[in-house]
Every structure is written in structure tokens, then in C-alpha cells.
PDB file of N, CA and C in Angstrom:
ATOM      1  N   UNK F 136    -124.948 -22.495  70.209  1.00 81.00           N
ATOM      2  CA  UNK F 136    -125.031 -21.093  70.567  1.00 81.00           C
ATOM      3  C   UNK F 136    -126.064 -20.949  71.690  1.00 81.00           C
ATOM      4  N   UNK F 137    -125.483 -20.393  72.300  1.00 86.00           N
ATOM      5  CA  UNK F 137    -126.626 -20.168  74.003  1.00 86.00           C
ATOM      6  C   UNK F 137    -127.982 -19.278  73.293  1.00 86.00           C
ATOM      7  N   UNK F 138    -129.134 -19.498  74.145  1.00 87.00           N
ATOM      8  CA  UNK F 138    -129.936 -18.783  73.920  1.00 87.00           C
ATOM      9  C   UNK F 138    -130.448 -17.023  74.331  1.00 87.00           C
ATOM     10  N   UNK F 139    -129.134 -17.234  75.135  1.00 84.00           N
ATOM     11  CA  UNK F 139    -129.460 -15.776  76.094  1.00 84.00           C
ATOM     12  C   UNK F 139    -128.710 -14.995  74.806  1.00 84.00           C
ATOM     13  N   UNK F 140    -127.660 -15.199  73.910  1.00 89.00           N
ATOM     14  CA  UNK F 140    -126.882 -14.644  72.605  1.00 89.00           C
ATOM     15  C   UNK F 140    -127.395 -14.426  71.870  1.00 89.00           C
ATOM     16  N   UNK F 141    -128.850 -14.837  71.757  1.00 89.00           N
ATOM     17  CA  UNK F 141    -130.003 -14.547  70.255  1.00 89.00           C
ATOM     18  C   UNK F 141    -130.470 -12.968  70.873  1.00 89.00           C
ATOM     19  N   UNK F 142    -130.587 -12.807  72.066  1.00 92.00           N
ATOM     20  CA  UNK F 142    -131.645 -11.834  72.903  1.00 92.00           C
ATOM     21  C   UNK F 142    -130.651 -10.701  72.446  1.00 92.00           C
ATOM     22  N   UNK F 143    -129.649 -11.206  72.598  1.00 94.00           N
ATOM     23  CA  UNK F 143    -128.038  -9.610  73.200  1.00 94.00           C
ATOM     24  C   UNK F 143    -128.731  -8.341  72.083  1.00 94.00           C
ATOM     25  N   UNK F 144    -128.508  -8.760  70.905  1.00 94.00           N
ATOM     26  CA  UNK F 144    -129.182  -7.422  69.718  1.00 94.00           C
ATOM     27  C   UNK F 144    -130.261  -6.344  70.217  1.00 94.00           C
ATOM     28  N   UNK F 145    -131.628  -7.266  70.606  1.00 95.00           N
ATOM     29  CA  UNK F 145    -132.601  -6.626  71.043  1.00 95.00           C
ATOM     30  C   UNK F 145    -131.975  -5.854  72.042  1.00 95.00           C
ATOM     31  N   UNK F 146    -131.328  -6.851  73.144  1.00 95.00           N
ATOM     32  CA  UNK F 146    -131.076  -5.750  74.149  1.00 95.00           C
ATOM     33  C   UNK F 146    -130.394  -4.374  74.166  1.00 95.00           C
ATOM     34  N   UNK F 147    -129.056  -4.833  73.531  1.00 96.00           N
ATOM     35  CA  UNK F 147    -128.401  -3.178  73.263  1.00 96.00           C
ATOM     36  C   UNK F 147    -129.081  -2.175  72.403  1.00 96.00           C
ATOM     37  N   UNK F 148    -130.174  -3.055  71.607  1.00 97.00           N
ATOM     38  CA  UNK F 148    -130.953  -1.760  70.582  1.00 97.00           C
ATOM     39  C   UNK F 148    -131.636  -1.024  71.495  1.00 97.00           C
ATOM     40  N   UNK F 149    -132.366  -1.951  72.721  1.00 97.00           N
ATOM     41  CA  UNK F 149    -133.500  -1.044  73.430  1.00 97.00           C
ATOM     42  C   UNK F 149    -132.410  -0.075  74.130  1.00 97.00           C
ATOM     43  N   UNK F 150    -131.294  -0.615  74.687  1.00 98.00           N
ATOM     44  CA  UNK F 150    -130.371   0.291  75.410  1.00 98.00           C
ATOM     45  C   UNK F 150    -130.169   1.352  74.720  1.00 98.00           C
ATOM     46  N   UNK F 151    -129.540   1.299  73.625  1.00 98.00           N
ATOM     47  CA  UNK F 151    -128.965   2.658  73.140  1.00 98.00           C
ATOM     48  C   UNK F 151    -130.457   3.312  72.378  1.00 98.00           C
ATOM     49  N   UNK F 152    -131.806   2.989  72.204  1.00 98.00           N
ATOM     50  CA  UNK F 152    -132.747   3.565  72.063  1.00 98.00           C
ATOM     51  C   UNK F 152    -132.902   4.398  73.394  1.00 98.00           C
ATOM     52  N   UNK F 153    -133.197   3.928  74.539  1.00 98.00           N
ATOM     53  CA  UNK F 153    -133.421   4.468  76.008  1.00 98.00           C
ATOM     54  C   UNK F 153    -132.446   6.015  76.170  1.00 98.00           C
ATOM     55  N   UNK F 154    -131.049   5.843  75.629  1.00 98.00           N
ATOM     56  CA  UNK F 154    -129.942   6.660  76.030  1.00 98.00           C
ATOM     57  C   UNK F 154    -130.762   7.361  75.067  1.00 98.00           C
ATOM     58  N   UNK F 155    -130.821   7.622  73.792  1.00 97.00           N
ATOM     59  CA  UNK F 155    -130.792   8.495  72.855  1.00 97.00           C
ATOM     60  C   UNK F 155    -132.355   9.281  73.351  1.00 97.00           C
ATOM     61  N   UNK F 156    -133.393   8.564  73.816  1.00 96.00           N
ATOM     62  CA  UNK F 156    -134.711   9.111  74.168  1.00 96.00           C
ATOM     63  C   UNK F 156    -134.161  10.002  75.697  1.00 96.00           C
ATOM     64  N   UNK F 157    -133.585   9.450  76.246  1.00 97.00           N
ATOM     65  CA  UNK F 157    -133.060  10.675  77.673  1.00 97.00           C
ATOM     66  C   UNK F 157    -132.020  11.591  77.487  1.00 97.00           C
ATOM     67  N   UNK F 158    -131.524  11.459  76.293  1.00 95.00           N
ATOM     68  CA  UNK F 158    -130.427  12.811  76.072  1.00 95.00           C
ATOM     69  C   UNK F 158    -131.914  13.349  75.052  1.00 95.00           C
ATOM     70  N   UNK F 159    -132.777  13.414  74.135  1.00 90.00           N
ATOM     71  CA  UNK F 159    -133.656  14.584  74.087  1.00 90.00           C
ATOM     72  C   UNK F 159    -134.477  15.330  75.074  1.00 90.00           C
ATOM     73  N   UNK F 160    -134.819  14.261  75.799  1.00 90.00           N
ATOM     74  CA  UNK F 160    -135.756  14.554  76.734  1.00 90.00           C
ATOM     75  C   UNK F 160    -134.943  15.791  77.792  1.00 90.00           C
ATOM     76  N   UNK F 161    -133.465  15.412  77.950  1.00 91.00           N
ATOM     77  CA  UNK F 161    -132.682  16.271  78.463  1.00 91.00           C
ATOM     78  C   UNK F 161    -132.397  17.682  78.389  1.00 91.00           C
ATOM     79  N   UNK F 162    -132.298  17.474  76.969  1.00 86.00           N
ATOM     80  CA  UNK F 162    -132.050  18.648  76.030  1.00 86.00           C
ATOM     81  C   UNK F 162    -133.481  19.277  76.092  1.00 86.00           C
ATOM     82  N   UNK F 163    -134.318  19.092  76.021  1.00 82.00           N
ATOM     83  CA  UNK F 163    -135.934  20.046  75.820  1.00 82.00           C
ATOM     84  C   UNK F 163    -135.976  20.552  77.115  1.00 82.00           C
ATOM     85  N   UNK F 164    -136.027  19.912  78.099  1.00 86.00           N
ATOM     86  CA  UNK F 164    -135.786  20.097  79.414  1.00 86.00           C
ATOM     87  C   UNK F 164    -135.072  21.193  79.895  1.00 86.00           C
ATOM     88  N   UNK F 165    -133.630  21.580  79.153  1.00 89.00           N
ATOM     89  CA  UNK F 165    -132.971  22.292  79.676  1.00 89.00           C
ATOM     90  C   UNK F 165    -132.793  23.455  78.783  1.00 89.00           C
ATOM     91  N   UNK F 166    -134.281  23.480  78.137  1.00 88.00           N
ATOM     92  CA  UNK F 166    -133.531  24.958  77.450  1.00 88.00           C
ATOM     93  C   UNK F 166    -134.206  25.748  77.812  1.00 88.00           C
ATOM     94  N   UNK F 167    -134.024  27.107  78.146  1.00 91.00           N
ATOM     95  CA  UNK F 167    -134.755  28.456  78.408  1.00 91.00           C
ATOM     96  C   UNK F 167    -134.562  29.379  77.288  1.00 91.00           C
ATOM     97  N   UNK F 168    -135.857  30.087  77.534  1.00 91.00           N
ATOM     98  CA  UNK F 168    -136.766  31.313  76.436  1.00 91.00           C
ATOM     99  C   UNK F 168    -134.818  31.735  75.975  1.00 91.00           C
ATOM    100  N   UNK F 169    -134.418  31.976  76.673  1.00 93.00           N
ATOM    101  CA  UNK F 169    -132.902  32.817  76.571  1.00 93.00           C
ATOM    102  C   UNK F 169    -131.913  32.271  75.449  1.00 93.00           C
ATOM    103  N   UNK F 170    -131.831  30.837  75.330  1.00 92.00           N
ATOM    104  CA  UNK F 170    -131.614  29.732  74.550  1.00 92.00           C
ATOM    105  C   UNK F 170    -132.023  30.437  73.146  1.00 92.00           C
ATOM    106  N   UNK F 171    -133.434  29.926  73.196  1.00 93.00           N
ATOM    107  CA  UNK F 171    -134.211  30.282  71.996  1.00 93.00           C
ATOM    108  C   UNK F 171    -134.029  31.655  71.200  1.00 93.00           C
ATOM    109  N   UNK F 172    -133.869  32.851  72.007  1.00 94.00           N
ATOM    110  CA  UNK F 172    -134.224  33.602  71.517  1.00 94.00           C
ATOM    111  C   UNK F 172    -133.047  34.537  70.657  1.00 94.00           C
ATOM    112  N   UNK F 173    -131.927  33.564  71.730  1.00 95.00           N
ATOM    113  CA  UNK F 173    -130.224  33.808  70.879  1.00 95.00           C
ATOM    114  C   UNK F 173    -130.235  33.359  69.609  1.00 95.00           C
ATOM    115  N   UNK F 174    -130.768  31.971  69.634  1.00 95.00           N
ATOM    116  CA  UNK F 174    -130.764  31.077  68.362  1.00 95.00           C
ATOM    117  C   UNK F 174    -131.361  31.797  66.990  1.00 95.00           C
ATOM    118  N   UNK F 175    -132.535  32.220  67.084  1.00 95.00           N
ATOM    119  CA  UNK F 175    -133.521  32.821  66.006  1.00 95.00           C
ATOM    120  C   UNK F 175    -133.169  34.446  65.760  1.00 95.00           C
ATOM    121  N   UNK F 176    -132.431  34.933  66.914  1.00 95.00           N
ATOM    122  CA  UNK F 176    -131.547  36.362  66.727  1.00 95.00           C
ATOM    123  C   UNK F 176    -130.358  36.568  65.860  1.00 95.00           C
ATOM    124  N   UNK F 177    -129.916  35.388  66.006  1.00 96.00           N
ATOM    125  CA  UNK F 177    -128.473  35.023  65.190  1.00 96.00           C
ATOM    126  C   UNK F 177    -129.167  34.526  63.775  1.00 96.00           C
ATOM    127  N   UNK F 178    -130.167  33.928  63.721  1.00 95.00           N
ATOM    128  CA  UNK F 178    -130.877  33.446  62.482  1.00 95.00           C
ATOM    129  C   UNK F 178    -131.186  34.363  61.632  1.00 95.00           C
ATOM    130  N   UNK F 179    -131.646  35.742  61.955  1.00 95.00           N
ATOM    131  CA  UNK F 179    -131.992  36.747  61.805  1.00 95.00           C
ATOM    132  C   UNK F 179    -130.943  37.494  60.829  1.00 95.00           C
ATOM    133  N   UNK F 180    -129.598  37.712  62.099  1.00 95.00           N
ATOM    134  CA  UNK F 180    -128.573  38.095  61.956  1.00 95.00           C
ATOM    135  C   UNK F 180    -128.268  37.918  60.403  1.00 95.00           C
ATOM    136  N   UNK F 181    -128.259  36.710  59.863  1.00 95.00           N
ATOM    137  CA  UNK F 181    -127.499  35.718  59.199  1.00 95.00           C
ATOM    138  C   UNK F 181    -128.363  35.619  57.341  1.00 95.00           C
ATOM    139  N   UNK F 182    -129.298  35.723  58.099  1.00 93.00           N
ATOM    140  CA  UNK F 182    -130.773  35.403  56.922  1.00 93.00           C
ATOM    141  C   UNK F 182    -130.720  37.462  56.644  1.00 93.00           C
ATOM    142  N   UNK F 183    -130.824  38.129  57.190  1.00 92.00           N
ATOM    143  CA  UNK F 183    -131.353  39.424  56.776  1.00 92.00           C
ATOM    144  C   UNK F 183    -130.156  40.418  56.962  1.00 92.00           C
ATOM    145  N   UNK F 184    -129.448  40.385  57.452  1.00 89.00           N
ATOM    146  CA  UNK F 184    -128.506  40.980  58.232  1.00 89.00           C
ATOM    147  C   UNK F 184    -128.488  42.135  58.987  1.00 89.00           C
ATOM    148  N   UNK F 185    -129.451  41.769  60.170  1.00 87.00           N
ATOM    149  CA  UNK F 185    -129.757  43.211  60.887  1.00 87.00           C
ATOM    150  C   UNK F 185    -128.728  43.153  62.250  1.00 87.00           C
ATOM    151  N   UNK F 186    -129.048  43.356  63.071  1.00 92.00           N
ATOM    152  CA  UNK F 186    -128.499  43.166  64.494  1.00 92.00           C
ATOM    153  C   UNK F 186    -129.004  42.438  65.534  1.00 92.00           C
ATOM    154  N   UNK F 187    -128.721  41.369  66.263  1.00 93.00           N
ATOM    155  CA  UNK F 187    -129.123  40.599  67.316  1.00 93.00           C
ATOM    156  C   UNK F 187    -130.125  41.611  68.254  1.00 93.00           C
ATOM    157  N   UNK F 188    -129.797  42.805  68.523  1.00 93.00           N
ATOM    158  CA  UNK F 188    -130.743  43.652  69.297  1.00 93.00           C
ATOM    159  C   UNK F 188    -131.885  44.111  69.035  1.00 93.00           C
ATOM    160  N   UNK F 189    -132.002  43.720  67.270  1.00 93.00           N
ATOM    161  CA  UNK F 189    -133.129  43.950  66.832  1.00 93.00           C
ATOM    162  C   UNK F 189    -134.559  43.277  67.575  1.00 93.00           C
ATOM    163  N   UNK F 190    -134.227  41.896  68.143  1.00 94.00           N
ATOM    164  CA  UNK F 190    -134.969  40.976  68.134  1.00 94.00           C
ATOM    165  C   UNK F 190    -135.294  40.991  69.650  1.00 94.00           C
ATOM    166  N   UNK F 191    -136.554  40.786  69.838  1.00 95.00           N
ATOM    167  CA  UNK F 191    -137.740  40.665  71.215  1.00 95.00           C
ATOM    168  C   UNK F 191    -138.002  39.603  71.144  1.00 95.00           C
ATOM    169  N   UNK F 192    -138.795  38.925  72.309  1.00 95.00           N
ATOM    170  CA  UNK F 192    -139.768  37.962  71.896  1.00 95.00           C
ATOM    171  C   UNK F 192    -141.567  37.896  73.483  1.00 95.00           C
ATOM    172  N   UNK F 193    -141.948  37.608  72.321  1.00 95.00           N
ATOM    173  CA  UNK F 193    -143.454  37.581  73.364  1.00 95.00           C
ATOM    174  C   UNK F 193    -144.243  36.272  73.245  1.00 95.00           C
ATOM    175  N   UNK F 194    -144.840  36.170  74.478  1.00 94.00           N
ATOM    176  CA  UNK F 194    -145.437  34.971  74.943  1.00 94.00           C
ATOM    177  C   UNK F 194    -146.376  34.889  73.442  1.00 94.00           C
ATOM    178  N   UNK F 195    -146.530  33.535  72.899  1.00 89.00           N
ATOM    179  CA  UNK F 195    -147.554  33.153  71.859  1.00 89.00           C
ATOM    180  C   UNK F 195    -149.142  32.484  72.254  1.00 89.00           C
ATOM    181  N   UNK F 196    -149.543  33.342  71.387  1.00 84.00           N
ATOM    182  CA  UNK F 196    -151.570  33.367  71.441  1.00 84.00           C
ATOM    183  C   UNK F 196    -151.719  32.066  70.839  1.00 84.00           C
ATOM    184  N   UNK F 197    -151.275  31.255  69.828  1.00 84.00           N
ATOM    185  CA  UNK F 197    -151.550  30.490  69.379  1.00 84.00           C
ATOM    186  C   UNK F 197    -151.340  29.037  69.703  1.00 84.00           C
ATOM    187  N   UNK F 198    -151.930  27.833  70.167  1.00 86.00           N
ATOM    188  CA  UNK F 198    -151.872  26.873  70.875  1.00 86.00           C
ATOM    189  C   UNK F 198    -150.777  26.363  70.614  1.00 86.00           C
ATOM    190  N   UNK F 199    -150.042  26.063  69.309  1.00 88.00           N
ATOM    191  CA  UNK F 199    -148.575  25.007  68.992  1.00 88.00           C
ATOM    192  C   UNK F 199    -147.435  25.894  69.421  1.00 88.00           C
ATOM    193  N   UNK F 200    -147.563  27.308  69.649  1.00 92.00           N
ATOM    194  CA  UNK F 200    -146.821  28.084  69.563  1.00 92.00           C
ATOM    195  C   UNK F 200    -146.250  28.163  70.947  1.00 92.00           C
ATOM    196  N   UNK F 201    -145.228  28.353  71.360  1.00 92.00           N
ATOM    197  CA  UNK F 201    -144.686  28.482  73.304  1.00 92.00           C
ATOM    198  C   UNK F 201    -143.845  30.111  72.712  1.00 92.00           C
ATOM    199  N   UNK F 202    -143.053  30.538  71.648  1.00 95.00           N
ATOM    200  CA  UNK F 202    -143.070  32.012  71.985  1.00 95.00           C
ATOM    201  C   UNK F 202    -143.201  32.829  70.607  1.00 95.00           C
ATOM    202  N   UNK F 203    -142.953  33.564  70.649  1.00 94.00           N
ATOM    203  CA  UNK F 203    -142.658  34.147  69.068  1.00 94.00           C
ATOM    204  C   UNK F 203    -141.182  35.126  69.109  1.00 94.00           C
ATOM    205  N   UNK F 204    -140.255  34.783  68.434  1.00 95.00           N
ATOM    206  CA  UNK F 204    -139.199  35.863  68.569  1.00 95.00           C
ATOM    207  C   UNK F 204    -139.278  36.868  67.462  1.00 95.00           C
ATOM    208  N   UNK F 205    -139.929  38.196  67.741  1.00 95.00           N
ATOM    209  CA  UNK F 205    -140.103  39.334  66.638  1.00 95.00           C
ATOM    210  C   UNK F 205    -139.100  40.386  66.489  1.00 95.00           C
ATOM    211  N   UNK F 206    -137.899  40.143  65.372  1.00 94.00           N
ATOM    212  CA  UNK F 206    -137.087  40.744  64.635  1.00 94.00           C
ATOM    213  C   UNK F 206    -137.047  41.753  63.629  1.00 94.00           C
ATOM    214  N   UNK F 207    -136.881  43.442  63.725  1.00 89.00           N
ATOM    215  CA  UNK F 207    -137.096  44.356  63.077  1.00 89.00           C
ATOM    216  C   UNK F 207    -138.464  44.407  62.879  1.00 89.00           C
ATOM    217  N   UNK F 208    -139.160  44.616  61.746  1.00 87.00           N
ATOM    218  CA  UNK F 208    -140.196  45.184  61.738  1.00 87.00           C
ATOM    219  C   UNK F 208    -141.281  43.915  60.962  1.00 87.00           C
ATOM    220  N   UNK F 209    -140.900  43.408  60.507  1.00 89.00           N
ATOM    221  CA  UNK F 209    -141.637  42.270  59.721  1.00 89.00           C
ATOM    222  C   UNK F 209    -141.419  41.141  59.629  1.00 89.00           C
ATOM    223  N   UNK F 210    -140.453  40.535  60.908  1.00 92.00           N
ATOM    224  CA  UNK F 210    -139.584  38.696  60.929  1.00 92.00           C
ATOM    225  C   UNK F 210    -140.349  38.193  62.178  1.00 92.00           C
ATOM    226  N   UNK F 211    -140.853  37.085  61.742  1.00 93.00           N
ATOM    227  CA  UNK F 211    -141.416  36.682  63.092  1.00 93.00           C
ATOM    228  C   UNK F 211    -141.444  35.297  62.998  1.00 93.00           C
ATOM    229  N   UNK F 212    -140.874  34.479  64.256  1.00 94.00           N
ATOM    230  CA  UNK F 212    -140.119  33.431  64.363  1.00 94.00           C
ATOM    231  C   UNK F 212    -141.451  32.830  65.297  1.00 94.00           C
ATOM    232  N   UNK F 213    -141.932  31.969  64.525  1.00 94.00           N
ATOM    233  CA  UNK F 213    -143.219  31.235  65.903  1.00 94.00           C
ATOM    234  C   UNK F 213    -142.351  29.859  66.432  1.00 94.00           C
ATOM    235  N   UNK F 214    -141.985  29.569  67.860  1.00 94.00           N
ATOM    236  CA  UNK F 214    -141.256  28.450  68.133  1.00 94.00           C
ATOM    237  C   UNK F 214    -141.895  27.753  68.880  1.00 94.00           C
ATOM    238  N   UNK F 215    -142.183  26.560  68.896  1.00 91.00           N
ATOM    239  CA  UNK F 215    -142.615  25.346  69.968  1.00 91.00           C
ATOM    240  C   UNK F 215    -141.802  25.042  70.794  1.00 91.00           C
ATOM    241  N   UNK F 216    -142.535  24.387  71.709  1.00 87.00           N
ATOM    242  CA  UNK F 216    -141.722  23.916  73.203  1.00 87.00           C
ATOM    243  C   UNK F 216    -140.662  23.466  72.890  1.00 87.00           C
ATOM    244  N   UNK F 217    -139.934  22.796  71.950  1.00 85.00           N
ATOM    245  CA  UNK F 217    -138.776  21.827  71.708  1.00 85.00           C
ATOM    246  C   UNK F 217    -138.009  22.744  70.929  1.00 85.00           C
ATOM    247  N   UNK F 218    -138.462  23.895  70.672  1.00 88.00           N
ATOM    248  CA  UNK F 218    -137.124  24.895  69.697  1.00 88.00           C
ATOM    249  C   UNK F 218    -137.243  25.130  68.443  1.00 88.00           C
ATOM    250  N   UNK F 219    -138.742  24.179  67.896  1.00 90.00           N
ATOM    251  CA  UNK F 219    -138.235  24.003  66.512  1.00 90.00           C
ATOM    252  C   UNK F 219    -139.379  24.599  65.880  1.00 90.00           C
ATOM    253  N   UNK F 220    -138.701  26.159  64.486  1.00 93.00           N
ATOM    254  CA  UNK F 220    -139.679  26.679  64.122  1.00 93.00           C
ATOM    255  C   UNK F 220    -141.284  26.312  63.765  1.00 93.00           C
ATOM    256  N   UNK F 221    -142.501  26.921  63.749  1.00 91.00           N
ATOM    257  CA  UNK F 221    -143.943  26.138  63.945  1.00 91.00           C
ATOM    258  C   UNK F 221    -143.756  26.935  62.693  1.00 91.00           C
ATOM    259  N   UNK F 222    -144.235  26.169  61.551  1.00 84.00           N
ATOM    260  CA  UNK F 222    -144.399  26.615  59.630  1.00 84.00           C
ATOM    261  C   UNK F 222    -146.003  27.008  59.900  1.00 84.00           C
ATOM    262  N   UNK F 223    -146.406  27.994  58.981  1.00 75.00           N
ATOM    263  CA  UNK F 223    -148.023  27.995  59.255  1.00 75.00           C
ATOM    264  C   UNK F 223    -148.617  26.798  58.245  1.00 75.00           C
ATOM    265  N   UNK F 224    -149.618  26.972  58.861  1.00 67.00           N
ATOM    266  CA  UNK F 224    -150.936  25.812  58.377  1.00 67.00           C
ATOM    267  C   UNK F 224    -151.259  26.390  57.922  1.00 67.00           C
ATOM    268  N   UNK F 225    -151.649  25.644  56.362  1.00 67.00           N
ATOM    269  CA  UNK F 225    -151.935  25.506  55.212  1.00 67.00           C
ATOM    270  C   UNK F 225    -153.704  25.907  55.090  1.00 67.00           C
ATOM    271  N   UNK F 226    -153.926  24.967  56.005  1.00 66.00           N
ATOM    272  CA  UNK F 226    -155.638  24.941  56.692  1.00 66.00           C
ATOM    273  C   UNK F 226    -155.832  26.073  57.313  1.00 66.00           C
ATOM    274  N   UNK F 227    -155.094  26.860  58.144  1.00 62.00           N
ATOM    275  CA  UNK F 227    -155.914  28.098  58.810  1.00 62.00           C
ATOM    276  C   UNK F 227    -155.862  29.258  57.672  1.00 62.00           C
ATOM    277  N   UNK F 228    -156.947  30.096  58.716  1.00 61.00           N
ATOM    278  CA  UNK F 228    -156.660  31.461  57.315  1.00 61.00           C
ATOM    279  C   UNK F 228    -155.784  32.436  57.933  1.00 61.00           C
ATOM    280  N   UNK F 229    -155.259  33.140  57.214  1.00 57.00           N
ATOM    281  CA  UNK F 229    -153.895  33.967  57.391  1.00 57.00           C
ATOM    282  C   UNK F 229    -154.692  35.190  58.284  1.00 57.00           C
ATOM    283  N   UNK F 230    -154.186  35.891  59.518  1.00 55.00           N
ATOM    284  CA  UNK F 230    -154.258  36.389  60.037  1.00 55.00           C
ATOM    285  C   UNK F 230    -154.223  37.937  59.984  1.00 55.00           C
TER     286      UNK F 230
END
């Protein structure tokens, strides 16, 4: 058995590791506030059942936070750069 045939595994693992790290990187890349704010409106929608128009969103005070989407009167969606809801910490004190 050739020796370059022991390597082949590693190689296609790093390959299809590489692909899968540039289609996220892609995806974070290409989403806008507009993206987001459909997503957590429809979440809204779905979880409470109000109306997509209910829902705003404003720039976030808090460092992990990139926006907040605020739905009716008491839903508030804290989202990070990558889309994905920020849960509060356990460690801070409630606001």
C-alpha cells in the first residue's frame, strides 16, 4: 500500500472541515439586522401569538448582545452577532 494512501483520510477530513468552517463563516457574514429581526418576529408570532408588527428592534447596551428585538410589551429577544439568542447570566444581577 503506497504511503501517500495512509495520508488520503486526514486529507479529505481537513477538506470537508475547511468547506463546512467557510459555509458558517458565510452565513454570519451575510446576515442583516433585517434577517434577524424577521426570525424572532415570527418566533414571537408562533410562541405568543401576536403580530409580526408588533416587533422593533434596538441597538444593544450590553457587550454579548449586537441587538435586541422588542415584541409587544414584555418579549425581549437579546441576539448576538451570529443570530443566536444570548440566555441571561446566571452571575449578573437582574436589571
Amino acid at each position: 500500500m503506497p504511503r501517500w494512501l495512509w495520508w488520503t483520510p486526514l486529507a479529505v477530513l481537513t477538506v470537508v472541515v475547511g468547506v463546512l468552517l467557510f459555509r458558517q463563516g458565510w452565513i454570519a457574514a451575510q446576515m442583516t439586522e433585517t434577517d434577524v429581526i424577521d426570525h424572532y418576529a415570527s418566533r414571537y408570532v408562533a410562541e405568543h401569538g401576536g403580530r409580526k408588527t408588533d416587533c422593533h428592534a434596538v441597538p444593544a447596551s450590553a457587550p454579548r448582545v449586537w441587538i435586541e428585538v422588542r415584541c409587544g410589551d414584555a418579549v425581549v429577544y437579546k441576539v448576538d452577532r451570529a443570530g443566536r439568542l444570548v440566555l441571561p447570566d446566571p452571575a449578573e444581577p437582574a436589571a
